[in-house]
PDB file of C-alpha atoms in Angstrom:
ATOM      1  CA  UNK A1302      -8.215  48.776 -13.715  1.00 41.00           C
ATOM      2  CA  UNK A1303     -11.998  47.581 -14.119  1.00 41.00           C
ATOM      3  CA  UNK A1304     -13.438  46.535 -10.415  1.00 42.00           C
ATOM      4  CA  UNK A1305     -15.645  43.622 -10.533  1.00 42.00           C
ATOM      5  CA  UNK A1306     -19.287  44.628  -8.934  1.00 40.00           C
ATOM      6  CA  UNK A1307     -21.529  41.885  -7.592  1.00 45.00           C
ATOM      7  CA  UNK A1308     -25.287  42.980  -8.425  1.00 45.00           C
ATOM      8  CA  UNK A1309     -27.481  40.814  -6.649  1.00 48.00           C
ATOM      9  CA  UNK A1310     -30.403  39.355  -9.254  1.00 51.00           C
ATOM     10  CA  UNK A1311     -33.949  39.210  -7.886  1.00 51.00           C
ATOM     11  CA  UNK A1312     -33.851  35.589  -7.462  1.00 50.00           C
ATOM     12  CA  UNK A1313     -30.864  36.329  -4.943  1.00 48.00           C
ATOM     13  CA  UNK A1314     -32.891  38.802  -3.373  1.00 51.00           C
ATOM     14  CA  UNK A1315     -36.307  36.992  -2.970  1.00 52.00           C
ATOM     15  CA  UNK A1316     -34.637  33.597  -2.218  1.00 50.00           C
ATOM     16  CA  UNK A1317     -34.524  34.945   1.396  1.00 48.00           C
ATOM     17  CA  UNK A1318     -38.411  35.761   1.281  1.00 56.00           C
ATOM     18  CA  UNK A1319     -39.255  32.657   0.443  1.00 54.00           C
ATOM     19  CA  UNK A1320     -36.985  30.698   2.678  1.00 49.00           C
ATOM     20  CA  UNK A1321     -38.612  32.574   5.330  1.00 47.00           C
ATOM     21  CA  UNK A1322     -42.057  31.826   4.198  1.00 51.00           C
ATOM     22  CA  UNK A1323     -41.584  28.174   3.884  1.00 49.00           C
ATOM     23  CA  UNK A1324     -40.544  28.669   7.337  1.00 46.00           C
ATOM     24  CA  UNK A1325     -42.695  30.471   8.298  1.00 48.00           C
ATOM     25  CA  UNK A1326     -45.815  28.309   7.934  1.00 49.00           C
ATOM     26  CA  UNK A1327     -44.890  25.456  10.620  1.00 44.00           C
ATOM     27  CA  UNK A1328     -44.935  21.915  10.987  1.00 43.00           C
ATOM     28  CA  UNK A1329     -43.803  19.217  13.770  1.00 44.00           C
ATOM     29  CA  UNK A1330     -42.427  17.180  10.700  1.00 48.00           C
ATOM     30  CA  UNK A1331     -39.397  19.331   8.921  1.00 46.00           C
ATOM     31  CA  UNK A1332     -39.212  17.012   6.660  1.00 52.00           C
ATOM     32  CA  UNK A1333     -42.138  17.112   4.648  1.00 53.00           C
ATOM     33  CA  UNK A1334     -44.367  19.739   5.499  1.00 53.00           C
ATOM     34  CA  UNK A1335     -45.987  20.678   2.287  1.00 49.00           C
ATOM     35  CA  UNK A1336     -47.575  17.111   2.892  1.00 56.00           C
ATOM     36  CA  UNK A1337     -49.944  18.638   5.824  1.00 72.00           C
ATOM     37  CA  UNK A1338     -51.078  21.623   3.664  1.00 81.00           C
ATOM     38  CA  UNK A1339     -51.128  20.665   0.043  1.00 88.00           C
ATOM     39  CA  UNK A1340     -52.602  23.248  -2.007  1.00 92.00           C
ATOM     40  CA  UNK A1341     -51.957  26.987  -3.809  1.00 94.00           C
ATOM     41  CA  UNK A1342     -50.752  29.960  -1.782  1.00 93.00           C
ATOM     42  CA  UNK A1343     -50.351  33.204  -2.733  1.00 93.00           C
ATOM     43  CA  UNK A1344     -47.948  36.241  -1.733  1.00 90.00           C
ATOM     44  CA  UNK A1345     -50.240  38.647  -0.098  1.00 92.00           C
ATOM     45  CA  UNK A1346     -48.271  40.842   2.524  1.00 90.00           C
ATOM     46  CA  UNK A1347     -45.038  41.338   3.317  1.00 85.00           C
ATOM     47  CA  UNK A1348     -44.563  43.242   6.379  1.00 84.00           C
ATOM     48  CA  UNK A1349     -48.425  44.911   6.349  1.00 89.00           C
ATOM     49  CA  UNK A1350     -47.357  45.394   2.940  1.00 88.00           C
ATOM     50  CA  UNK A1351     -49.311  44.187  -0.873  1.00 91.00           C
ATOM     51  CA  UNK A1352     -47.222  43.811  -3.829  1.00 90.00           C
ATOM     52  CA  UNK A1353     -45.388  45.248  -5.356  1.00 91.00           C
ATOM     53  CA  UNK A1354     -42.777  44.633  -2.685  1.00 91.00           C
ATOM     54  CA  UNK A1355     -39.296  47.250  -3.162  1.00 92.00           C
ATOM     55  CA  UNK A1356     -36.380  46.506  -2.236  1.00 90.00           C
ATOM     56  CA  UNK A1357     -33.616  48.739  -2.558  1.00 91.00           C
ATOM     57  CA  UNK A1358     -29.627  49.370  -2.489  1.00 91.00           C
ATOM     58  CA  UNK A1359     -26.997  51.075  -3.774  1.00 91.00           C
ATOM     59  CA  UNK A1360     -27.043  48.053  -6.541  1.00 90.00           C
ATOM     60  CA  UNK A1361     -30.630  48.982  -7.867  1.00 92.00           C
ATOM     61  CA  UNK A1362     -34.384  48.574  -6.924  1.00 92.00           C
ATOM     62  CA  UNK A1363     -35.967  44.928  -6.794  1.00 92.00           C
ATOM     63  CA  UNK A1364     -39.388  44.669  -6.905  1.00 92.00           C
ATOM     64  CA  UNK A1365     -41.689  41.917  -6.786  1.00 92.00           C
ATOM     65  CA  UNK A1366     -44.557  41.483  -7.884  1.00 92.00           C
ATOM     66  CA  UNK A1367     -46.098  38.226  -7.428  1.00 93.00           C
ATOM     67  CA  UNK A1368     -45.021  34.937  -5.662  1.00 93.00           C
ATOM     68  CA  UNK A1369     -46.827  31.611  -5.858  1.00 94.00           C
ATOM     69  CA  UNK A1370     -45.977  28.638  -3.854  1.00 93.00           C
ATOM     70  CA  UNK A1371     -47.989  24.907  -4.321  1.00 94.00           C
ATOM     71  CA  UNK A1372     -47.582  22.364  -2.038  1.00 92.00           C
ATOM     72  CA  UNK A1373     -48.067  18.526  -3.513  1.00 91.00           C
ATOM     73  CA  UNK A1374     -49.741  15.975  -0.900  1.00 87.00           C
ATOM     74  CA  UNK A1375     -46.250  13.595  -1.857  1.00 88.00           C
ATOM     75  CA  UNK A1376     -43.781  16.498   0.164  1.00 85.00           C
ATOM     76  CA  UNK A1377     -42.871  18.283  -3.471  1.00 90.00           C
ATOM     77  CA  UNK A1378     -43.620  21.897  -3.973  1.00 91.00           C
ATOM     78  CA  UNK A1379     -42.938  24.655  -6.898  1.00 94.00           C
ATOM     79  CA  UNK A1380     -42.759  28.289  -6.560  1.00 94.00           C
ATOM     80  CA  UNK A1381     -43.218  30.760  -9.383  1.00 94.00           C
ATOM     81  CA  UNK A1382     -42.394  34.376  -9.024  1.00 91.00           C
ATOM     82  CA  UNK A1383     -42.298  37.436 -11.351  1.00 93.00           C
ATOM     83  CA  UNK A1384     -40.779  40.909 -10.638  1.00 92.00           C
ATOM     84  CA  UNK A1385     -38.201  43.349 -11.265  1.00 91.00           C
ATOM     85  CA  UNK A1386     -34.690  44.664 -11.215  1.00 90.00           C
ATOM     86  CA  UNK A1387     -33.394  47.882 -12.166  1.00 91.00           C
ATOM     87  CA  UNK A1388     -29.552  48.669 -11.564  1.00 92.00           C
ATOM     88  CA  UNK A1389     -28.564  51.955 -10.525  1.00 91.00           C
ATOM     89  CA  UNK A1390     -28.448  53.651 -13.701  1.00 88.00           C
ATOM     90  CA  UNK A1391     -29.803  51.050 -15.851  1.00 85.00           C
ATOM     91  CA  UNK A1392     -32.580  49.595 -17.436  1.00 84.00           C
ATOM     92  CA  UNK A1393     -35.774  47.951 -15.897  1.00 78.00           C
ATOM     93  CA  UNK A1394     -35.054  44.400 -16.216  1.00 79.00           C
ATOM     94  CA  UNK A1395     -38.504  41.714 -15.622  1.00 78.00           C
ATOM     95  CA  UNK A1396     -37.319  37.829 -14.085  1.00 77.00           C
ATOM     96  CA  UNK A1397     -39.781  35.512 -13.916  1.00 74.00           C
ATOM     97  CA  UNK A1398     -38.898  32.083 -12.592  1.00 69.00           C
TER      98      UNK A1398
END
């Protein structure tokens, strides 16, 4: 009987980081706060910490290595990110989004 194992990708793993930095940088309107700060920011620390950042569990070893958020004056904002995940017993896999 094969078990099924849920392995958690990077984006799983970083979508929490980067809830919590959106989060993280206030605003008294919720709805639209990239509009106050438009502009580039950059992942710098994490925790005291500079990239790469590690994560790991008995799934494998996340690492990121960069994260890049930009705010648009209109409320719109991107993120890209790049990084790592290696399974337990597997291969070094890069994700970028």
């Amino acid at each position: 009987m094969r078990r099924a194992v849920r392995v958690p990708t990077l984006s799983a793993i970083l979508l929490a980081g980067g809830i919590a930095s959106v989060a993280g940088c206030g605003s008294s309107d919720s709805t639209s706060p990239a509009a106050q700060f438009p502009g580039t920011y950059s992942l710098r620390t994490l925790n005291g910490q500079s990239p790469p950042f590690v994560s790991q569990d008995t799934a494998g070893t996340a690492a990121l290595t960069s994260d890049v958020y930009t705010f648009n004056g209109d409320g719109t904002f991107t993120e890209q990110y790049s990084g790592t995940f290696t399974p337990t017993g597997g291969t070094l896999t890069p994700e970028s989004y």
